């Protein structure tokens, strides 16, 4: 048996790759499921933080000072103010700027912040869009704020103690920027009276951007809205009744990530395994015959008590070396070892005991069967020439169920010498 066999190496590599690929893929599936839950919690926490800032603005609005303004358009602290009704106007520019600053720390997808006032039909924008200036007028029925409150079901939200007193809309296309946005509407009530409406436009891609950043940071392959996902989790954002978050992953993405690491690791594993097998083989095995080395296996036999031993010695081996050279002698040993190895079973043990002497220990056979095997081996070696030389062997053997190895070896060795002294090319079993 040669351990560097190409087919053996390929099968070893294939088995290790399949196992590692399965393990890596299974682990990566669990890893992504865990991170879907983690990302979901993080994103909802961030949305709730946004809601917290939005609600705080209600207190800021109620306590904001007022100043007299004429009907006109104003620009204060990057906040555009449209005054339709001259008189006292809430000073909200600083508060809106602070709100925008805090929200920008959470996301860079805030599109606009607007505050519509009920009693004066005035409005504050950061930044202002053309549609705002065109729609604002003094007609209460056409007031954008009233239209939004009715459309989004925000009437009397002051009665919401545990529920949502604000609203996250579905995704829609913004007329001005032609981008998909979702709006947070927060009505500000005082004494059951609607005083103002805060509107915050957030680009719909905020969720996608957050997911991409998360995938990059944690090396996950979570996607959204894929119909062929292997695993999917769907959940509504707080204070939203439609357009849930659909997160999941497909097996192709899992396999694409795990294929190369599994392949590389299986190659490394295969290399070291073959290297270790070769190293172990060199320690355990004789390089010429691939039989076990005497110094390795003798100590194992010293612990046994049951033996079916055959000692095999090449007849007239010294003459072969003297007449044809040591290289031919080595080749003779290799050919005989190969014939013996092809004859014995994998459970049997073959040891190169000396230069031209071998010991075979057979497993679970009777004395009669040991006779048959000794006869077969003599015939097998003598059946055809080796390198055009007629080579024979002499064999001595013993079958015992309770004997120390040294004692069994001595008896088998005497039997071997009996075969040699009796004419060679024969066997003797004790």
CSV table of C-alpha atoms in Angstrom, one decimal:
chain,number,residue,atom,x,y,z
A,1,UNK,CA,0.0,0.0,0.0
A,2,UNK,CA,1.4,3.4,-1.0
A,3,UNK,CA,0.1,6.3,1.0
A,4,UNK,CA,0.7,8.9,-1.7
A,5,UNK,CA,-1.8,7.3,-4.0
A,6,UNK,CA,-3.6,10.0,-6.1
A,7,UNK,CA,-7.1,8.5,-5.7
A,8,UNK,CA,-6.6,8.1,-1.9
A,9,UNK,CA,-5.5,11.7,-1.6
A,10,UNK,CA,-8.4,13.0,-3.7
A,11,UNK,CA,-10.9,11.0,-1.7
A,12,UNK,CA,-9.4,12.3,1.5
A,13,UNK,CA,-9.6,15.9,0.3
A,14,UNK,CA,-13.2,15.4,-0.9
A,15,UNK,CA,-14.4,13.9,2.3
A,16,UNK,CA,-12.8,16.6,4.4
A,17,UNK,CA,-14.2,19.3,2.1
A,18,UNK,CA,-17.8,17.9,2.3
A,19,UNK,CA,-17.6,17.7,6.0
A,20,UNK,CA,-16.1,21.2,6.5
A,21,UNK,CA,-18.5,22.7,4.0
A,22,UNK,CA,-21.4,21.2,5.8
A,23,UNK,CA,-20.2,22.3,9.2
A,24,UNK,CA,-19.2,25.8,8.0
A,25,UNK,CA,-22.6,26.3,6.2
A,26,UNK,CA,-24.6,25.0,9.2
A,27,UNK,CA,-22.7,27.3,11.6
A,28,UNK,CA,-23.0,30.3,9.2
A,29,UNK,CA,-26.8,29.7,8.9
A,30,UNK,CA,-27.1,29.8,12.7
A,31,UNK,CA,-24.8,32.8,12.8
A,32,UNK,CA,-27.0,34.7,10.3
A,33,UNK,CA,-30.2,33.8,12.1
A,34,UNK,CA,-28.8,35.1,15.3
A,35,UNK,CA,-27.7,38.4,13.6
A,36,UNK,CA,-31.1,38.9,12.0
A,37,UNK,CA,-32.6,39.0,15.5
A,38,UNK,CA,-29.7,41.2,16.7
A,39,UNK,CA,-30.0,43.6,13.8
A,40,UNK,CA,-33.8,43.7,14.1
A,41,UNK,CA,-33.5,44.7,17.8
A,42,UNK,CA,-30.8,47.3,17.0
A,43,UNK,CA,-32.8,48.9,14.3
A,44,UNK,CA,-36.0,49.0,16.3
A,45,UNK,CA,-34.1,50.5,19.2
A,46,UNK,CA,-32.8,53.2,16.9
A,47,UNK,CA,-36.3,53.9,15.5
A,48,UNK,CA,-37.5,54.2,19.1
A,49,UNK,CA,-34.7,56.6,19.9
A,50,UNK,CA,-35.8,58.7,16.9
A,51,UNK,CA,-39.4,58.6,18.3
A,52,UNK,CA,-38.0,59.7,21.7
A,53,UNK,CA,-36.4,62.8,20.1
A,54,UNK,CA,-39.6,63.5,18.2
A,55,UNK,CA,-41.7,63.4,21.3
A,56,UNK,CA,-39.3,65.7,23.2
A,57,UNK,CA,-39.9,68.3,20.6
A,58,UNK,CA,-43.5,68.6,21.8
A,59,UNK,CA,-42.3,69.9,25.1
A,60,UNK,CA,-39.9,72.3,23.3
A,61,UNK,CA,-42.7,73.6,21.2
A,62,UNK,CA,-45.0,74.2,24.2
A,63,UNK,CA,-42.3,76.2,26.0
A,64,UNK,CA,-40.9,78.1,23.0
A,65,UNK,CA,-41.1,81.9,23.2
A,66,UNK,CA,-42.9,83.9,20.6
A,67,UNK,CA,-42.1,86.9,18.5
A,68,UNK,CA,-44.2,89.1,16.2
A,69,UNK,CA,-43.8,88.4,12.5
A,70,UNK,CA,-45.3,90.0,9.4
A,71,UNK,CA,-46.7,87.8,6.6
A,72,UNK,CA,-43.6,86.8,4.6
A,73,UNK,CA,-41.0,84.1,4.2
A,74,UNK,CA,-38.0,84.0,6.6
A,75,UNK,CA,-34.8,82.1,6.9
A,76,UNK,CA,-33.4,81.5,10.4
A,77,UNK,CA,-30.7,79.0,11.4
A,78,UNK,CA,-31.2,77.1,8.1
A,79,UNK,CA,-34.9,76.8,8.8
A,80,UNK,CA,-37.3,78.3,6.4
A,81,UNK,CA,-40.5,79.9,7.9
A,82,UNK,CA,-43.6,80.7,5.9
A,83,UNK,CA,-45.8,83.2,7.7
A,84,UNK,CA,-49.4,83.3,6.3
A,85,UNK,CA,-50.9,85.1,9.3
A,86,UNK,CA,-49.1,88.1,10.8
A,87,UNK,CA,-48.8,88.1,14.6
A,88,UNK,CA,-47.0,86.2,17.2
A,89,UNK,CA,-45.0,83.2,15.9
A,90,UNK,CA,-43.3,80.4,17.9
A,91,UNK,CA,-39.5,80.7,17.8
A,92,UNK,CA,-38.7,77.1,16.7
A,93,UNK,CA,-35.7,77.5,14.4
A,94,UNK,CA,-33.2,76.6,17.1
A,95,UNK,CA,-35.2,73.7,18.3
A,96,UNK,CA,-35.7,72.3,14.8
A,97,UNK,CA,-31.9,72.7,14.1
A,98,UNK,CA,-31.1,70.9,17.4
A,99,UNK,CA,-33.6,68.1,16.5
A,100,UNK,CA,-32.0,67.8,13.0
A,101,UNK,CA,-28.6,67.6,14.6
A,102,UNK,CA,-29.6,64.8,17.0
A,103,UNK,CA,-31.3,62.8,14.3
A,104,UNK,CA,-28.3,63.2,12.0
A,105,UNK,CA,-26.3,61.4,14.7
A,106,UNK,CA,-28.6,58.4,14.3
A,107,UNK,CA,-29.0,58.4,10.6
A,108,UNK,CA,-27.8,60.4,7.6
A,109,UNK,CA,-31.1,59.7,5.8
A,110,UNK,CA,-33.3,62.4,7.3
A,111,UNK,CA,-34.7,64.2,4.3
A,112,UNK,CA,-36.7,67.0,5.9
A,113,UNK,CA,-38.2,68.3,9.1
A,114,UNK,CA,-41.4,70.3,9.0
A,115,UNK,CA,-43.6,71.9,11.7
A,116,UNK,CA,-47.2,73.0,10.7
A,117,UNK,CA,-49.0,75.3,13.1
A,118,UNK,CA,-52.8,75.0,13.4
A,119,UNK,CA,-54.0,78.4,14.6
A,120,UNK,CA,-51.9,80.6,12.4
A,121,UNK,CA,-51.5,78.3,9.4
A,122,UNK,CA,-47.8,79.0,9.5
A,123,UNK,CA,-45.1,76.5,8.9
A,124,UNK,CA,-41.4,75.8,9.5
A,125,UNK,CA,-39.2,73.7,7.2
A,126,UNK,CA,-35.7,72.3,7.3
A,127,UNK,CA,-35.2,72.4,4.3
A,128,UNK,CA,-38.2,73.8,2.5
A,129,UNK,CA,-39.6,72.1,-0.6
A,130,UNK,CA,-41.5,73.8,-3.5
A,131,UNK,CA,-44.7,71.8,-2.7
A,132,UNK,CA,-44.8,73.3,0.8
A,133,UNK,CA,-44.9,77.0,-0.3
A,134,UNK,CA,-47.5,76.1,-3.0
A,135,UNK,CA,-49.9,74.3,-0.7
A,136,UNK,CA,-49.9,76.5,2.3
A,137,UNK,CA,-52.9,78.9,2.4
A,138,UNK,CA,-55.4,80.3,4.8
A,139,UNK,CA,-58.2,77.9,3.8
A,140,UNK,CA,-58.6,75.7,6.9
A,141,UNK,CA,-60.2,72.9,4.8
A,142,UNK,CA,-57.1,72.8,2.5
A,143,UNK,CA,-54.6,73.2,5.2
A,144,UNK,CA,-52.0,70.4,4.7
A,145,UNK,CA,-51.8,69.7,8.4
A,146,UNK,CA,-55.6,68.9,8.6
A,147,UNK,CA,-55.4,66.8,5.6
A,148,UNK,CA,-52.5,64.8,7.1
A,149,UNK,CA,-54.1,64.4,10.5
A,150,UNK,CA,-57.3,63.0,9.0
A,151,UNK,CA,-55.6,60.8,6.4
A,152,UNK,CA,-53.2,59.2,8.9
A,153,UNK,CA,-55.8,58.8,11.7
A,154,UNK,CA,-54.0,61.1,14.1
A,155,UNK,CA,-57.1,62.8,15.5
A,156,UNK,CA,-57.2,62.9,19.3
A,157,UNK,CA,-53.9,61.0,19.8
A,158,UNK,CA,-53.6,62.7,23.2
A,159,UNK,CA,-55.8,59.9,24.4
A,160,UNK,CA,-53.1,57.4,23.6
A,161,UNK,CA,-51.5,56.6,27.0
A,162,UNK,CA,-49.7,53.3,26.2
A,163,UNK,CA,-50.3,53.3,22.4
A,164,UNK,CA,-48.5,55.2,19.7
A,165,UNK,CA,-49.2,59.0,19.7
A,166,UNK,CA,-47.3,59.3,16.4
A,167,UNK,CA,-47.3,57.6,13.1
A,168,UNK,CA,-44.8,56.1,10.7
A,169,UNK,CA,-46.2,56.1,7.2
A,170,UNK,CA,-45.8,53.5,4.5
A,171,UNK,CA,-43.1,54.1,1.9
A,172,UNK,CA,-44.0,56.6,-0.9
A,173,UNK,CA,-42.3,58.6,-3.6
A,174,UNK,CA,-41.5,62.2,-2.7
A,175,UNK,CA,-42.7,64.6,-5.4
A,176,UNK,CA,-39.7,66.9,-5.1
A,177,UNK,CA,-36.8,64.5,-4.9
A,178,UNK,CA,-38.3,61.5,-6.6
A,179,UNK,CA,-37.0,59.3,-3.8
A,180,UNK,CA,-38.8,56.8,-1.6
A,181,UNK,CA,-39.4,58.1,1.9
A,182,UNK,CA,-41.4,57.3,5.0
A,183,UNK,CA,-42.7,60.1,7.2
A,184,UNK,CA,-43.0,60.3,11.0
A,185,UNK,CA,-46.0,62.4,12.0
A,186,UNK,CA,-46.3,63.7,15.5
A,187,UNK,CA,-49.4,65.8,16.4
A,188,UNK,CA,-48.9,68.2,19.3
A,189,UNK,CA,-52.1,68.5,21.4
A,190,UNK,CA,-52.7,70.9,24.3
A,191,UNK,CA,-56.0,70.8,26.3
A,192,UNK,CA,-57.5,68.5,23.6
A,193,UNK,CA,-56.6,71.0,21.0
A,194,UNK,CA,-54.3,70.3,18.0
A,195,UNK,CA,-51.7,73.1,18.1
A,196,UNK,CA,-49.1,71.8,15.6
A,197,UNK,CA,-47.9,68.8,13.6
A,198,UNK,CA,-44.3,67.7,13.4
A,199,UNK,CA,-43.3,65.8,10.2
A,200,UNK,CA,-40.0,64.1,9.7
A,201,UNK,CA,-39.2,62.6,6.3
A,202,UNK,CA,-36.7,59.7,6.4
A,203,UNK,CA,-35.5,58.1,3.2
A,204,UNK,CA,-36.7,54.5,2.8
A,205,UNK,CA,-33.2,53.4,2.0
A,206,UNK,CA,-32.3,54.1,5.6
A,207,UNK,CA,-33.2,50.5,6.4
A,208,UNK,CA,-31.2,49.1,3.5
A,209,UNK,CA,-28.2,51.3,4.3
A,210,UNK,CA,-28.2,50.2,7.9
A,211,UNK,CA,-28.4,46.5,6.8
A,212,UNK,CA,-25.5,46.9,4.4
A,213,UNK,CA,-23.4,48.5,7.1
A,214,UNK,CA,-24.3,45.7,9.5
A,215,UNK,CA,-23.5,43.0,6.9
A,216,UNK,CA,-20.1,44.6,6.3
A,217,UNK,CA,-19.3,44.9,10.0
A,218,UNK,CA,-20.4,41.4,11.0
A,219,UNK,CA,-19.7,39.6,7.7
A,220,UNK,CA,-23.4,38.5,7.4
A,221,UNK,CA,-25.4,38.0,4.2
A,222,UNK,CA,-28.8,39.3,5.4
A,223,UNK,CA,-31.0,40.7,2.6
A,224,UNK,CA,-34.5,42.2,2.4
A,225,UNK,CA,-37.6,41.2,0.4
A,226,UNK,CA,-36.0,38.2,-1.4
A,227,UNK,CA,-38.6,35.7,-2.5
A,228,UNK,CA,-36.1,32.8,-2.6
A,229,UNK,CA,-34.8,33.1,0.9
A,230,UNK,CA,-34.1,30.0,3.0
A,231,UNK,CA,-35.0,31.9,6.2
A,232,UNK,CA,-37.2,34.9,6.6
A,233,UNK,CA,-38.2,37.1,9.5
A,234,UNK,CA,-40.9,39.7,9.1
A,235,UNK,CA,-41.7,42.4,11.6
A,236,UNK,CA,-43.4,45.8,11.6
A,237,UNK,CA,-41.6,48.8,12.9
A,238,UNK,CA,-43.0,50.5,16.0
A,239,UNK,CA,-46.1,52.7,15.2
A,240,UNK,CA,-46.4,51.4,11.7
A,241,UNK,CA,-49.1,49.1,10.4
A,242,UNK,CA,-47.8,48.4,6.9
A,243,UNK,CA,-44.5,47.8,5.1
A,244,UNK,CA,-42.9,45.4,7.6
A,245,UNK,CA,-39.2,44.7,7.6
A,246,UNK,CA,-38.6,41.5,5.6
A,247,UNK,CA,-35.1,40.1,6.5
A,248,UNK,CA,-33.6,36.8,5.6
A,249,UNK,CA,-30.9,35.0,3.6
A,250,UNK,CA,-30.7,32.4,0.8
A,251,UNK,CA,-28.6,29.3,0.7
A,252,UNK,CA,-26.7,30.5,-2.4
A,253,UNK,CA,-25.3,33.4,-0.3
A,254,UNK,CA,-24.4,31.0,2.5
A,255,UNK,CA,-22.6,28.6,0.2
A,256,UNK,CA,-20.8,31.4,-1.6
A,257,UNK,CA,-19.2,32.6,1.6
A,258,UNK,CA,-18.4,29.2,3.1
A,259,UNK,CA,-17.2,27.4,-0.1
A,260,UNK,CA,-13.7,29.0,-0.3
A,261,UNK,CA,-12.9,28.7,3.5
A,262,UNK,CA,-14.0,25.1,3.5
A,263,UNK,CA,-12.0,24.3,0.4
A,264,UNK,CA,-8.8,26.0,1.7
A,265,UNK,CA,-9.1,24.4,5.1
A,266,UNK,CA,-9.7,21.0,3.6
A,267,UNK,CA,-6.6,21.4,1.5
A,268,UNK,CA,-4.6,22.4,4.5
A,269,UNK,CA,-6.1,19.6,6.5
A,270,UNK,CA,-5.4,17.1,3.7
A,271,UNK,CA,-1.9,18.3,3.3
A,272,UNK,CA,-1.1,17.9,7.0
A,273,UNK,CA,-2.9,14.6,7.3
A,274,UNK,CA,-1.0,13.1,4.4
A,275,UNK,CA,2.2,14.6,5.8
A,276,UNK,CA,1.5,13.0,9.2
A,277,UNK,CA,0.6,9.7,7.6
A,278,UNK,CA,3.8,9.7,5.7
A,279,UNK,CA,5.7,10.6,8.9
A,280,UNK,CA,4.0,7.9,10.9
A,281,UNK,CA,4.5,5.5,8.0
A,282,UNK,CA,8.2,6.2,8.0
A,283,UNK,CA,8.3,5.6,11.8
A,284,UNK,CA,6.2,2.4,11.7
A,285,UNK,CA,7.0,0.9,8.3
A,286,UNK,CA,10.1,-0.4,6.5
A,287,UNK,CA,10.6,1.8,3.4
A,288,UNK,CA,11.7,-1.2,1.2
A,289,UNK,CA,8.8,-3.6,2.0
A,290,UNK,CA,6.2,-1.4,3.6
A,291,UNK,CA,6.0,-4.1,6.3
A,292,UNK,CA,6.1,-2.9,9.9
A,293,UNK,CA,9.5,-2.3,11.4
A,294,UNK,CA,10.8,-4.7,14.0
A,295,UNK,CA,11.6,-2.0,16.5
A,296,UNK,CA,8.1,-0.6,16.2
A,297,UNK,CA,6.0,-3.8,16.4
A,298,UNK,CA,8.0,-6.1,18.6
A,299,UNK,CA,6.9,-4.3,21.7
A,300,UNK,CA,3.2,-4.9,20.7
A,301,UNK,CA,3.8,-8.6,20.4
A,302,UNK,CA,5.5,-8.7,23.8
A,303,UNK,CA,2.0,-7.9,25.3
A,304,UNK,CA,0.2,-10.7,23.4
A,305,UNK,CA,-0.2,-14.3,24.3
A,306,UNK,CA,-2.0,-15.7,21.3
A,307,UNK,CA,0.0,-16.2,18.0
A,308,UNK,CA,-0.2,-17.8,14.6
A,309,UNK,CA,3.3,-17.0,13.5
A,310,UNK,CA,5.2,-17.7,10.3
A,311,UNK,CA,8.9,-16.8,10.0
A,312,UNK,CA,9.8,-16.5,6.4
A,313,UNK,CA,13.5,-16.5,5.2
A,314,UNK,CA,14.7,-16.2,1.7
A,315,UNK,CA,16.8,-19.2,0.6
A,316,UNK,CA,20.5,-18.6,-0.4
A,317,UNK,CA,20.0,-14.8,-0.2
A,318,UNK,CA,23.7,-14.2,0.5
A,319,UNK,CA,24.5,-15.8,-2.9
A,320,UNK,CA,22.1,-13.5,-4.7
A,321,UNK,CA,23.8,-10.5,-3.2
A,322,UNK,CA,27.3,-11.9,-3.9
A,323,UNK,CA,26.5,-13.0,-7.5
A,324,UNK,CA,24.2,-10.2,-8.7
A,325,UNK,CA,24.8,-7.3,-6.3
A,326,UNK,CA,22.9,-5.7,-3.5
A,327,UNK,CA,20.6,-3.7,-5.8
A,328,UNK,CA,19.2,-7.0,-7.3
A,329,UNK,CA,19.0,-8.4,-3.7
A,330,UNK,CA,16.9,-5.4,-2.7
A,331,UNK,CA,14.6,-5.9,-5.7
A,332,UNK,CA,14.2,-9.5,-4.7
A,333,UNK,CA,13.1,-8.5,-1.2
A,334,UNK,CA,10.7,-6.0,-2.6
A,335,UNK,CA,9.1,-8.5,-5.0
A,336,UNK,CA,8.7,-11.2,-2.3
A,337,UNK,CA,7.2,-8.6,0.1
A,338,UNK,CA,4.7,-7.6,-2.5
A,339,UNK,CA,3.6,-11.2,-3.1
A,340,UNK,CA,3.3,-11.7,0.6
A,341,UNK,CA,1.3,-8.5,1.0
A,342,UNK,CA,-1.0,-9.4,-1.8
A,343,UNK,CA,-1.7,-12.8,-0.1
A,344,UNK,CA,-2.4,-11.8,3.5
A,345,UNK,CA,-5.5,-10.1,4.8
A,346,UNK,CA,-5.5,-6.5,6.1
A,347,UNK,CA,-6.1,-7.8,9.6
A,348,UNK,CA,-2.9,-9.8,9.5
A,349,UNK,CA,0.5,-8.3,10.5
A,350,UNK,CA,3.6,-8.4,8.5
A,351,UNK,CA,7.0,-7.4,10.0
A,352,UNK,CA,10.4,-7.1,8.4
A,353,UNK,CA,12.4,-8.9,11.1
A,354,UNK,CA,15.8,-8.8,9.6
A,355,UNK,CA,17.5,-8.3,6.2
A,356,UNK,CA,15.8,-11.2,4.3
A,357,UNK,CA,13.6,-12.4,7.2
A,358,UNK,CA,9.9,-11.7,7.7
A,359,UNK,CA,7.4,-12.6,10.4
A,360,UNK,CA,3.7,-12.8,9.6
A,361,UNK,CA,1.1,-13.1,12.4
A,362,UNK,CA,-2.4,-14.3,11.2
A,363,UNK,CA,-5.5,-13.4,13.1
A,364,UNK,CA,-8.1,-16.0,14.2
A,365,UNK,CA,-7.0,-19.1,12.3
A,366,UNK,CA,-6.4,-22.7,13.4
A,367,UNK,CA,-3.3,-24.7,13.3
A,368,UNK,CA,-4.6,-26.5,10.2
A,369,UNK,CA,-5.2,-23.2,8.5
A,370,UNK,CA,-1.7,-22.0,9.4
A,371,UNK,CA,-0.3,-25.1,7.6
A,372,UNK,CA,-2.3,-24.1,4.5
A,373,UNK,CA,-1.1,-20.5,4.6
A,374,UNK,CA,2.6,-21.6,5.0
A,375,UNK,CA,2.2,-24.0,2.0
A,376,UNK,CA,0.5,-21.3,-0.1
A,377,UNK,CA,3.3,-18.8,0.6
A,378,UNK,CA,6.0,-21.3,-0.3
A,379,UNK,CA,4.2,-22.1,-3.6
A,380,UNK,CA,3.5,-18.4,-4.3
A,381,UNK,CA,7.1,-17.4,-4.1
A,382,UNK,CA,8.3,-20.4,-6.1
A,383,UNK,CA,5.5,-20.1,-8.7
A,384,UNK,CA,7.4,-17.8,-11.1
A,385,UNK,CA,10.9,-16.3,-11.3
A,386,UNK,CA,11.8,-13.0,-9.7
A,387,UNK,CA,14.0,-10.9,-12.0
A,388,UNK,CA,14.7,-14.1,-14.0
A,389,UNK,CA,16.0,-15.8,-10.8
A,390,UNK,CA,14.4,-18.9,-9.2
A,391,UNK,CA,13.9,-17.7,-5.6
A,392,UNK,CA,12.4,-19.8,-2.8
A,393,UNK,CA,11.7,-19.3,0.9
A,394,UNK,CA,11.9,-21.5,4.0
A,395,UNK,CA,9.2,-21.1,6.6
A,396,UNK,CA,8.9,-22.0,10.3
A,397,UNK,CA,5.7,-21.5,12.2
A,398,UNK,CA,3.8,-21.9,15.5
A,399,UNK,CA,0.2,-21.7,16.5
A,400,UNK,CA,-0.3,-21.1,20.3
A,401,UNK,CA,-3.0,-19.6,22.4
A,402,UNK,CA,-1.0,-19.0,25.6
A,403,UNK,CA,2.6,-18.2,25.1
A,404,UNK,CA,5.0,-15.3,25.6
A,405,UNK,CA,6.2,-13.9,22.3
A,406,UNK,CA,9.9,-14.7,23.0
A,407,UNK,CA,9.0,-18.3,23.6
A,408,UNK,CA,6.8,-18.5,20.5
A,409,UNK,CA,9.5,-16.9,18.4
A,410,UNK,CA,12.2,-19.4,19.6
A,411,UNK,CA,10.0,-22.4,18.7
A,412,UNK,CA,9.1,-20.9,15.3
A,413,UNK,CA,12.8,-20.1,14.6
A,414,UNK,CA,13.8,-23.7,15.4
A,415,UNK,CA,11.1,-24.8,13.0
A,416,UNK,CA,12.5,-22.5,10.3
A,417,UNK,CA,16.0,-24.0,10.7
A,418,UNK,CA,14.5,-27.5,10.5
A,419,UNK,CA,13.0,-26.4,7.1
A,420,UNK,CA,16.4,-25.1,5.9
A,421,UNK,CA,18.3,-28.1,7.1
A,422,UNK,CA,15.8,-30.4,5.5
A,423,UNK,CA,16.4,-29.0,2.0
A,424,UNK,CA,14.7,-25.5,2.0
A,425,UNK,CA,11.7,-24.3,-0.1
A,426,UNK,CA,9.4,-25.9,2.5
A,427,UNK,CA,7.7,-25.2,5.8
A,428,UNK,CA,7.6,-26.6,9.3
A,429,UNK,CA,4.8,-25.8,11.8
A,430,UNK,CA,5.2,-26.6,15.6
